[in-house]
mmCIF file of C-alpha atoms in Angstrom:
data_model
loop_
_atom_site.group_PDB
_atom_site.id
_atom_site.type_symbol
_atom_site.label_atom_id
_atom_site.label_comp_id
_atom_site.label_asym_id
_atom_site.label_seq_id
_atom_site.Cartn_x
_atom_site.Cartn_y
_atom_site.Cartn_z
ATOM 1 C CA UNK A 1 -0.458 -0.081 -0.039
ATOM 2 C CA UNK A 2 1.301 3.532 -0.413
ATOM 3 C CA UNK A 3 3.154 5.296 1.920
ATOM 4 C CA UNK A 4 1.327 7.887 1.494
ATOM 5 C CA UNK A 5 -0.896 6.475 4.470
ATOM 6 C CA UNK A 6 1.826 6.254 6.725
ATOM 7 C CA UNK A 7 1.278 8.421 9.243
ATOM 8 C CA UNK A 8 3.274 10.435 12.182
ATOM 9 C CA UNK A 9 1.954 12.191 14.667
ATOM 10 C CA UNK A 10 2.159 14.851 13.439
ATOM 11 C CA UNK A 11 0.334 14.685 10.635
ATOM 12 C CA UNK A 12 -2.222 12.591 11.652
ATOM 13 C CA UNK A 13 -3.199 15.140 14.021
ATOM 14 C CA UNK A 14 -3.357 17.375 10.681
ATOM 15 C CA UNK A 15 -5.888 15.170 9.799
ATOM 16 C CA UNK A 16 -7.965 15.149 12.571
ATOM 17 C CA UNK A 17 -8.199 18.945 12.400
ATOM 18 C CA UNK A 18 -8.969 19.016 9.013
ATOM 19 C CA UNK A 19 -11.699 16.213 9.416
ATOM 20 C CA UNK A 20 -13.594 18.183 12.191
ATOM 21 C CA UNK A 21 -14.200 21.348 9.945
ATOM 22 C CA UNK A 22 -17.801 22.239 9.218
ATOM 23 C CA UNK A 23 -17.642 21.510 5.600
ATOM 24 C CA UNK A 24 -15.913 17.759 6.254
ATOM 25 C CA UNK A 25 -18.605 17.045 9.223
ATOM 26 C CA UNK A 26 -21.257 17.782 7.517
ATOM 27 C CA UNK A 27 -19.940 15.026 4.719
ATOM 28 C CA UNK A 28 -20.045 12.437 7.637
ATOM 29 C CA UNK A 29 -23.212 12.929 8.836
ATOM 30 C CA UNK A 30 -24.465 12.640 4.992
ATOM 31 C CA UNK A 31 -22.814 9.022 4.698
ATOM 32 C CA UNK A 32 -23.802 7.917 8.212
ATOM 33 C CA UNK A 33 -27.342 8.778 7.177
ATOM 34 C CA UNK A 34 -27.057 6.721 3.249
ATOM 35 C CA UNK A 35 -25.571 3.677 5.751
ATOM 36 C CA UNK A 36 -29.053 3.412 6.985
ATOM 37 C CA UNK A 37 -27.376 1.082 9.827
ATOM 38 C CA UNK A 38 -29.528 -1.259 12.529
ATOM 39 C CA UNK A 39 -28.559 -1.520 15.874
ATOM 40 C CA UNK A 40 -26.459 -4.900 16.475
ATOM 41 C CA UNK A 41 -25.124 -4.920 13.092
ATOM 42 C CA UNK A 42 -21.216 -5.633 12.800
ATOM 43 C CA UNK A 43 -20.046 -2.506 10.506
ATOM 44 C CA UNK A 44 -16.435 -2.010 8.919
ATOM 45 C CA UNK A 45 -14.727 1.421 8.467
ATOM 46 C CA UNK A 46 -11.713 0.361 6.276
ATOM 47 C CA UNK A 47 -9.046 3.351 7.000
ATOM 48 C CA UNK A 48 -11.071 4.441 9.759
ATOM 49 C CA UNK A 49 -8.325 7.062 10.256
ATOM 50 C CA UNK A 50 -8.917 9.807 13.765
ATOM 51 C CA UNK A 51 -12.241 7.660 13.984
ATOM 52 C CA UNK A 52 -14.439 10.443 13.810
ATOM 53 C CA UNK A 53 -17.067 8.419 11.629
ATOM 54 C CA UNK A 54 -16.314 5.269 13.426
ATOM 55 C CA UNK A 55 -17.691 6.862 16.922
ATOM 56 C CA UNK A 56 -20.483 7.544 15.199
ATOM 57 C CA UNK A 57 -20.851 4.497 13.807
ATOM 58 C CA UNK A 58 -20.656 2.514 16.979
ATOM 59 C CA UNK A 59 -23.275 4.310 17.820
ATOM 60 C CA UNK A 60 -25.647 3.533 15.185
ATOM 61 C CA UNK A 61 -24.706 -0.006 16.058
ATOM 62 C CA UNK A 62 -24.939 0.940 19.702
ATOM 63 C CA UNK A 63 -23.901 -2.084 22.947
ATOM 64 C CA UNK A 64 -25.256 -4.673 20.867
ATOM 65 C CA UNK A 65 -23.850 -4.100 17.220
ATOM 66 C CA UNK A 66 -19.904 -4.261 16.656
ATOM 67 C CA UNK A 67 -18.104 -1.419 15.071
ATOM 68 C CA UNK A 68 -14.472 -2.571 13.522
ATOM 69 C CA UNK A 69 -11.894 0.039 12.586
ATOM 70 C CA UNK A 70 -9.165 -0.887 10.258
ATOM 71 C CA UNK A 71 -5.756 1.191 9.551
ATOM 72 C CA UNK A 72 -2.373 1.253 8.463
ATOM 73 C CA UNK A 73 -1.262 4.191 11.095
ATOM 74 C CA UNK A 74 -0.487 3.541 14.266
ATOM 75 C CA UNK A 75 -0.732 7.129 15.158
ATOM 76 C CA UNK A 76 -4.356 7.007 13.556
ATOM 77 C CA UNK A 77 -5.210 4.351 15.461
ATOM 78 C CA UNK A 78 -4.040 5.812 18.581
ATOM 79 C CA UNK A 79 -6.245 9.212 17.912
ATOM 80 C CA UNK A 80 -9.494 6.662 17.313
ATOM 81 C CA UNK A 81 -8.802 4.382 19.987
ATOM 82 C CA UNK A 82 -8.856 7.530 22.650
ATOM 83 C CA UNK A 83 -12.048 8.902 20.774
ATOM 84 C CA UNK A 84 -14.289 6.084 21.142
ATOM 85 C CA UNK A 85 -12.837 5.031 24.647
ATOM 86 C CA UNK A 86 -15.398 3.906 26.595
ATOM 87 C CA UNK A 87 -17.387 2.361 23.671
ATOM 88 C CA UNK A 88 -17.570 -1.770 23.978
ATOM 89 C CA UNK A 89 -18.508 -2.443 20.384
ATOM 90 C CA UNK A 90 -15.220 -0.463 18.871
ATOM 91 C CA UNK A 91 -12.221 -2.777 18.091
ATOM 92 C CA UNK A 92 -9.421 -1.789 16.296
ATOM 93 C CA UNK A 93 -6.977 -3.517 13.715
ATOM 94 C CA UNK A 94 -4.369 -2.021 12.169
ATOM 95 C CA UNK A 95 -4.150 -4.024 8.557
ATOM 96 C CA UNK A 96 -4.230 -3.403 4.950
ATOM 97 C CA UNK A 97 -6.918 -3.077 2.470
ATOM 98 C CA UNK A 98 -5.811 -5.652 -0.187
ATOM 99 C CA UNK A 99 -5.343 -8.085 2.641
ATOM 100 C CA UNK A 100 -8.162 -8.430 5.627
ATOM 101 C CA UNK A 101 -8.131 -9.962 8.623
ATOM 102 C CA UNK A 102 -11.198 -10.826 9.097
ATOM 103 C CA UNK A 103 -13.243 -14.170 8.156
ATOM 104 C CA UNK A 104 -16.000 -14.626 5.194
ATOM 105 C CA UNK A 105 -19.108 -12.785 5.626
ATOM 106 C CA UNK A 106 -18.593 -11.152 9.316
ATOM 107 C CA UNK A 107 -19.967 -7.625 7.992
ATOM 108 C CA UNK A 108 -23.663 -6.559 7.859
ATOM 109 C CA UNK A 109 -21.709 -2.978 6.229
ATOM 110 C CA UNK A 110 -19.106 -1.655 5.796
ATOM 111 C CA UNK A 111 -17.261 2.019 4.860
ATOM 112 C CA UNK A 112 -14.659 3.311 3.613
ATOM 113 C CA UNK A 113 -14.315 7.120 2.737
ATOM 114 C CA UNK A 114 -10.614 8.433 0.829
ATOM 115 C CA UNK A 115 -8.899 5.551 1.365
ATOM 116 C CA UNK A 116 -9.141 3.577 -2.012
ATOM 117 C CA UNK A 117 -7.792 6.329 -4.216
ATOM 118 C CA UNK A 118 -3.928 5.393 -2.239
ATOM 119 C CA UNK A 119 -4.524 1.633 -2.845
ATOM 120 C CA UNK A 120 -2.638 0.394 -5.489
ATOM 121 C CA UNK A 121 -4.151 -2.548 -6.420
ATOM 122 C CA UNK A 122 -7.860 -2.417 -6.451
ATOM 123 C CA UNK A 123 -8.935 -5.432 -7.282
ATOM 124 C CA UNK A 124 -7.854 -6.964 -5.036
ATOM 125 C CA UNK A 125 -9.009 -5.346 -1.867
ATOM 126 C CA UNK A 126 -12.873 -4.906 -3.856
ATOM 127 C CA UNK A 127 -12.339 -9.056 -3.937
ATOM 128 C CA UNK A 128 -11.473 -8.272 -0.193
ATOM 129 C CA UNK A 129 -14.293 -6.522 0.490
ATOM 130 C CA UNK A 130 -17.022 -8.978 -0.822
ATOM 131 C CA UNK A 131 -15.676 -11.985 0.387
ATOM 132 C CA UNK A 132 -15.886 -9.894 4.459
ATOM 133 C CA UNK A 133 -19.336 -8.776 3.579
ATOM 134 C CA UNK A 134 -21.858 -11.060 4.496
ATOM 135 C CA UNK A 135 -24.888 -12.014 1.849
ATOM 136 C CA UNK A 136 -27.019 -8.704 1.523
ATOM 137 C CA UNK A 137 -24.909 -6.845 2.737
ATOM 138 C CA UNK A 138 -24.114 -3.217 2.114
ATOM 139 C CA UNK A 139 -21.161 -0.695 1.112
ATOM 140 C CA UNK A 140 -20.183 2.266 0.725
ATOM 141 C CA UNK A 141 -17.623 4.146 -0.734
ATOM 142 C CA UNK A 142 -16.396 7.422 -0.593
ATOM 143 C CA UNK A 143 -13.550 9.623 -2.866
ATOM 144 C CA UNK A 144 -12.045 11.894 -4.347
ATOM 145 C CA UNK A 145 -12.337 12.650 -8.515
ATOM 146 C CA UNK A 146 -9.426 15.096 -8.497
ATOM 147 C CA UNK A 147 -10.126 15.816 -12.072
ATOM 148 C CA UNK A 148 -13.607 17.896 -10.567
ATOM 149 C CA UNK A 149 -11.515 20.231 -8.805
ATOM 150 C CA UNK A 150 -12.262 24.006 -9.016
ATOM 151 C CA UNK A 151 -9.512 26.102 -8.307
ATOM 152 C CA UNK A 152 -9.226 29.956 -8.984
ATOM 153 C CA UNK A 153 -5.864 31.027 -10.011
ATOM 154 C CA UNK A 154 -4.130 33.769 -11.539
ATOM 155 C CA UNK A 155 -1.440 31.756 -13.108
ATOM 156 C CA UNK A 156 -3.084 28.396 -14.260
ATOM 157 C CA UNK A 157 0.302 27.003 -15.989
ATOM 158 C CA UNK A 158 2.131 26.941 -12.499
ATOM 159 C CA UNK A 159 -1.261 25.664 -10.850
ATOM 160 C CA UNK A 160 -1.497 22.795 -13.562
ATOM 161 C CA UNK A 161 2.298 21.990 -12.947
ATOM 162 C CA UNK A 162 1.743 22.026 -9.042
ATOM 163 C CA UNK A 163 -1.565 20.056 -8.803
ATOM 164 C CA UNK A 164 0.047 17.120 -11.434
ATOM 165 C CA UNK A 165 2.706 16.812 -9.443
ATOM 166 C CA UNK A 166 0.068 16.777 -6.613
ATOM 167 C CA UNK A 167 -1.447 13.542 -8.344
ATOM 168 C CA UNK A 168 1.225 11.789 -7.240
ATOM 169 C CA UNK A 169 0.517 11.362 -3.599
ATOM 170 C CA UNK A 170 -2.448 8.964 -4.756
ATOM 171 C CA UNK A 171 -2.300 5.717 -6.074
ATOM 172 C CA UNK A 172 -5.209 6.743 -8.534
ATOM 173 C CA UNK A 173 -6.119 10.274 -8.300
ATOM 174 C CA UNK A 174 -8.802 9.794 -10.679
ATOM 175 C CA UNK A 175 -10.414 6.377 -8.969
ATOM 176 C CA UNK A 176 -14.150 7.348 -9.254
ATOM 177 C CA UNK A 177 -14.487 8.173 -12.579
ATOM 178 C CA UNK A 178 -13.848 3.618 -13.179
ATOM 179 C CA UNK A 179 -15.366 2.345 -9.818
ATOM 180 C CA UNK A 180 -18.237 1.112 -11.212
ATOM 181 C CA UNK A 181 -17.005 -1.628 -12.965
ATOM 182 C CA UNK A 182 -14.436 -2.543 -10.687
ATOM 183 C CA UNK A 183 -17.305 -2.876 -8.348
ATOM 184 C CA UNK A 184 -19.223 -5.003 -10.421
ATOM 185 C CA UNK A 185 -16.169 -7.180 -11.243
ATOM 186 C CA UNK A 186 -16.002 -7.684 -7.796
ATOM 187 C CA UNK A 187 -19.606 -9.369 -7.932
ATOM 188 C CA UNK A 188 -20.855 -6.322 -5.938
ATOM 189 C CA UNK A 189 -24.338 -4.754 -7.390
ATOM 190 C CA UNK A 190 -24.951 -1.351 -7.129
ATOM 191 C CA UNK A 191 -27.539 0.619 -5.624
ATOM 192 C CA UNK A 192 -27.065 4.449 -5.483
ATOM 193 C CA UNK A 193 -23.764 7.037 -6.914
ATOM 194 C CA UNK A 194 -23.978 10.719 -5.408
ATOM 195 C CA UNK A 195 -21.569 13.570 -5.403
ATOM 196 C CA UNK A 196 -21.152 15.420 -2.011
ATOM 197 C CA UNK A 197 -19.934 18.744 -3.340
ATOM 198 C CA UNK A 198 -17.182 20.565 -1.621
ATOM 199 C CA UNK A 199 -17.454 23.967 -2.005
ATOM 200 C CA UNK A 200 -15.731 26.831 0.085
ATOM 201 C CA UNK A 201 -16.140 30.347 -2.314
ATOM 202 C CA UNK A 202 -14.112 32.138 0.628
ATOM 203 C CA UNK A 203 -11.119 31.819 2.161
ATOM 204 C CA UNK A 204 -11.831 31.239 5.479
ATOM 205 C CA UNK A 205 -8.285 30.064 7.828
ATOM 206 C CA UNK A 206 -10.090 27.003 9.243
ATOM 207 C CA UNK A 207 -11.740 25.908 5.582
ATOM 208 C CA UNK A 208 -11.412 22.771 4.422
ATOM 209 C CA UNK A 209 -9.977 24.644 1.005
ATOM 210 C CA UNK A 210 -7.324 25.943 3.344
ATOM 211 C CA UNK A 211 -6.433 22.272 4.742
ATOM 212 C CA UNK A 212 -6.045 20.621 1.728
ATOM 213 C CA UNK A 213 -4.491 23.653 0.280
ATOM 214 C CA UNK A 214 -1.505 23.242 2.454
ATOM 215 C CA UNK A 215 -1.439 19.634 1.805
ATOM 216 C CA UNK A 216 -0.898 20.134 -1.337
ATOM 217 C CA UNK A 217 1.826 22.592 -1.037
ATOM 218 C CA UNK A 218 3.823 20.972 1.909
ATOM 219 C CA UNK A 219 3.666 17.477 -0.953
ATOM 220 C CA UNK A 220 4.918 19.060 -3.937
ATOM 221 C CA UNK A 221 7.385 21.088 -2.220
ATOM 222 C CA UNK A 222 10.708 20.266 -3.666
ATOM 223 C CA UNK A 223 9.027 16.807 -6.070
ATOM 224 C CA UNK A 224 9.371 16.548 -9.704
ATOM 225 C CA UNK A 225 10.992 19.929 -10.122
ATOM 226 C CA UNK A 226 8.084 22.156 -7.624
ATOM 227 C CA UNK A 227 10.820 24.149 -5.771
ATOM 228 C CA UNK A 228 9.223 25.294 -2.289
ATOM 229 C CA UNK A 229 9.347 29.065 -3.410
ATOM 230 C CA UNK A 230 7.609 27.889 -6.187
ATOM 231 C CA UNK A 231 5.013 25.742 -3.941
ATOM 232 C CA UNK A 232 4.898 28.795 -1.382
ATOM 233 C CA UNK A 233 4.191 31.893 -3.913
ATOM 234 C CA UNK A 234 1.853 29.474 -5.488
ATOM 235 C CA UNK A 235 -0.575 28.923 -2.364
ATOM 236 C CA UNK A 236 0.253 32.695 -0.720
ATOM 237 C CA UNK A 237 -1.374 33.838 -4.065
ATOM 238 C CA UNK A 238 -4.888 31.536 -3.698
ATOM 239 C CA UNK A 239 -4.525 33.617 0.156
ATOM 240 C CA UNK A 240 -3.914 36.985 -1.312
ATOM 241 C CA UNK A 241 -6.965 35.998 -4.094
ATOM 242 C CA UNK A 242 -8.724 35.618 -0.034
ATOM 243 C CA UNK A 243 -8.050 38.472 1.044
ATOM 244 C CA UNK A 244 -9.607 40.281 -2.168
ATOM 245 C CA UNK A 245 -12.468 38.421 -1.639
ATOM 246 C CA UNK A 246 -11.562 36.175 -4.797
ATOM 247 C CA UNK A 247 -11.141 32.907 -4.414
ATOM 248 C CA UNK A 248 -12.921 29.966 -5.421
ATOM 249 C CA UNK A 249 -12.579 26.527 -4.752
ATOM 250 C CA UNK A 250 -14.980 23.369 -5.117
ATOM 251 C CA UNK A 251 -14.307 19.356 -5.542
ATOM 252 C CA UNK A 252 -16.658 16.523 -5.692
ATOM 253 C CA UNK A 253 -16.617 13.368 -3.257
ATOM 254 C CA UNK A 254 -18.082 10.722 -4.855
ATOM 255 C CA UNK A 255 -20.631 7.997 -2.893
ATOM 256 C CA UNK A 256 -21.095 4.642 -4.467
ATOM 257 C CA UNK A 257 -23.196 2.233 -2.575
ATOM 258 C CA UNK A 258 -23.494 -1.632 -3.121
ATOM 259 C CA UNK A 259 -24.411 -4.741 -1.787
ATOM 260 C CA UNK A 260 -23.058 -8.230 -1.912
ATOM 261 C CA UNK A 261 -26.079 -10.069 -3.460
ATOM 262 C CA UNK A 262 -27.757 -11.976 -0.829
ATOM 263 C CA UNK A 263 -27.895 -16.273 -1.315
ATOM 264 C CA UNK A 264 -31.068 -17.334 -3.376
ATOM 265 C CA UNK B 1 7.639 0.693 29.628
ATOM 266 C CA UNK B 2 7.339 -3.307 29.172
ATOM 267 C CA UNK B 3 5.370 -3.733 32.294
ATOM 268 C CA UNK B 4 2.427 -0.994 31.589
ATOM 269 C CA UNK B 5 2.032 -2.232 27.690
ATOM 270 C CA UNK B 6 1.392 -5.792 28.905
ATOM 271 C CA UNK B 7 -1.140 -4.325 31.424
ATOM 272 C CA UNK B 8 -2.998 -2.219 28.282
ATOM 273 C CA UNK B 9 -3.105 -4.720 26.071
ATOM 274 C CA UNK B 10 -5.424 -8.047 26.885
ATOM 275 C CA UNK B 11 -7.392 -8.280 23.740
ATOM 276 C CA UNK B 12 -10.874 -8.150 24.010
ATOM 277 C CA UNK B 13 -12.113 -11.969 23.185
ATOM 278 C CA UNK B 14 -14.985 -11.110 21.289
ATOM 279 C CA UNK B 15 -12.448 -9.496 18.600
ATOM 280 C CA UNK B 16 -10.346 -12.776 18.445
ATOM 281 C CA UNK B 17 -13.919 -14.088 16.869
ATOM 282 C CA UNK B 18 -13.866 -11.629 13.760
ATOM 283 C CA UNK B 19 -10.263 -12.191 13.430
ATOM 284 C CA UNK B 20 -8.136 -14.342 10.811
ATOM 285 C CA UNK B 21 -4.596 -14.579 9.221
ATOM 286 C CA UNK B 22 -4.654 -11.993 6.615
ATOM 287 C CA UNK B 23 -2.497 -14.459 4.520
ATOM 288 C CA UNK B 24 -3.888 -17.620 5.182
ATOM 289 C CA UNK B 25 -7.190 -16.756 6.168
ATOM 290 C CA UNK B 26 -7.189 -19.395 8.867
ATOM 291 C CA UNK B 27 -8.098 -18.786 12.342
ATOM 292 C CA UNK B 28 -5.245 -17.398 15.004
ATOM 293 C CA UNK B 29 -4.632 -18.980 18.539
ATOM 294 C CA UNK B 30 -4.113 -15.997 21.066
ATOM 295 C CA UNK B 31 -0.879 -16.805 23.131
ATOM 296 C CA UNK B 32 -1.419 -14.576 26.464
ATOM 297 C CA UNK B 33 2.024 -15.020 27.262
ATOM 298 C CA UNK B 34 3.754 -13.538 24.665
ATOM 299 C CA UNK B 35 0.750 -11.011 23.792
ATOM 300 C CA UNK B 36 0.541 -12.554 20.379
ATOM 301 C CA UNK B 37 -1.889 -13.899 17.819
ATOM 302 C CA UNK B 38 -0.496 -17.163 16.461
ATOM 303 C CA UNK B 39 -0.929 -18.193 12.601
ATOM 304 C CA UNK B 40 0.448 -21.768 12.334
ATOM 305 C CA UNK B 41 -0.720 -22.524 8.308
ATOM 306 C CA UNK B 42 1.387 -18.519 7.785
ATOM 307 C CA UNK B 43 4.030 -19.920 10.673
ATOM 308 C CA UNK B 44 3.912 -16.239 11.449
ATOM 309 C CA UNK B 45 2.810 -14.508 15.078
ATOM 310 C CA UNK B 46 1.445 -11.301 14.781
ATOM 311 C CA UNK B 47 2.307 -8.593 17.550
ATOM 312 C CA UNK B 48 -0.337 -7.109 19.847
ATOM 313 C CA UNK B 49 0.869 -3.713 20.658
ATOM 314 C CA UNK B 50 -1.333 -1.786 22.958
ATOM 315 C CA UNK B 51 -4.599 -3.843 22.764
ATOM 316 C CA UNK B 52 -4.207 -3.427 19.086
ATOM 317 C CA UNK B 53 -3.394 -6.331 16.781
ATOM 318 C CA UNK B 54 -1.415 -5.987 13.920
ATOM 319 C CA UNK B 55 -2.079 -7.959 11.110
ATOM 320 C CA UNK B 56 0.490 -6.857 8.775
ATOM 321 C CA UNK B 57 2.996 -9.509 7.406
ATOM 322 C CA UNK B 58 5.716 -7.439 7.542
ATOM 323 C CA UNK B 59 5.428 -6.855 11.154
ATOM 324 C CA UNK B 60 5.294 -10.169 12.365
ATOM 325 C CA UNK B 61 7.078 -13.039 14.069
ATOM 326 C CA UNK B 62 8.459 -15.913 11.488
ATOM 327 C CA UNK B 63 7.488 -18.839 14.199
ATOM 328 C CA UNK B 64 10.720 -21.810 14.020
ATOM 329 C CA UNK B 65 10.169 -24.439 11.727
ATOM 330 C CA UNK B 66 8.737 -27.422 13.880
ATOM 331 C CA UNK B 67 5.794 -24.870 14.943
ATOM 332 C CA UNK B 68 4.319 -24.002 11.154
ATOM 333 C CA UNK B 69 2.501 -25.440 8.854
#
């Protein structure tokens, strides 16, 4: 799996802060609503990160249910564990999406948000997901397609070079565009596809765009011909646009829901 | 701090029911003394740190050949 999922403690904290932003909090409640969990169900969160969604999943399935968080990153699991303290239905494992450490037909529902775009072998990861789902089990996958980014700039050529380098941080920066046939090939029946847009038409220090743009700046600086000065200048130019009321950012998250067909 | 580490490392028995070896998908044995999850089929012992099973073959201990298989 990509090294980009191996966060140190500082990076894990940065992700946690970004995910507590109102833009992402809204997305999380949408995900929870669409999963339609019932009390007593077993639910898996692949790439549970700082555990914000996992905690909500656990509270929804209740003490008679089970909410399992799988993550590659020990610092992320530490944060998530503290967040879910006192919830006996929560368990964590450190593991990989392509090699799930669960028996066949273990889960009623599974969710994975902003994770599969980092996974190199999606065919294998989806076969594994199919295996651990009960017949009739529901899955929800949410990922960004970076082709959907709209980001106003006064230097389009520079920004295009920077965003091209940013694509390198993902195994597939455009996964949603090809996810439907991949789900079907794994045996899933697709039930619903939707967009959750993220729109930041103004710049604020705590908007989602501010967090992700700083992440982009940090990643591209000194990589593939982008100098630190150039990356900093790009980020500064966006903040300057913000100060003049000329900032504009939007990106789409694509939600795929599917089921493992029930036994006939 | 191995003492405090062991204290907080007790694994939830209900968790064992839903864990298998990620390589072979076979059942695991819990070795309480070593605080490891043993996959006889893979010949690997997965460590448990702070109560979290580390289900990554790269981080697992290879069992001596006599115990494997």
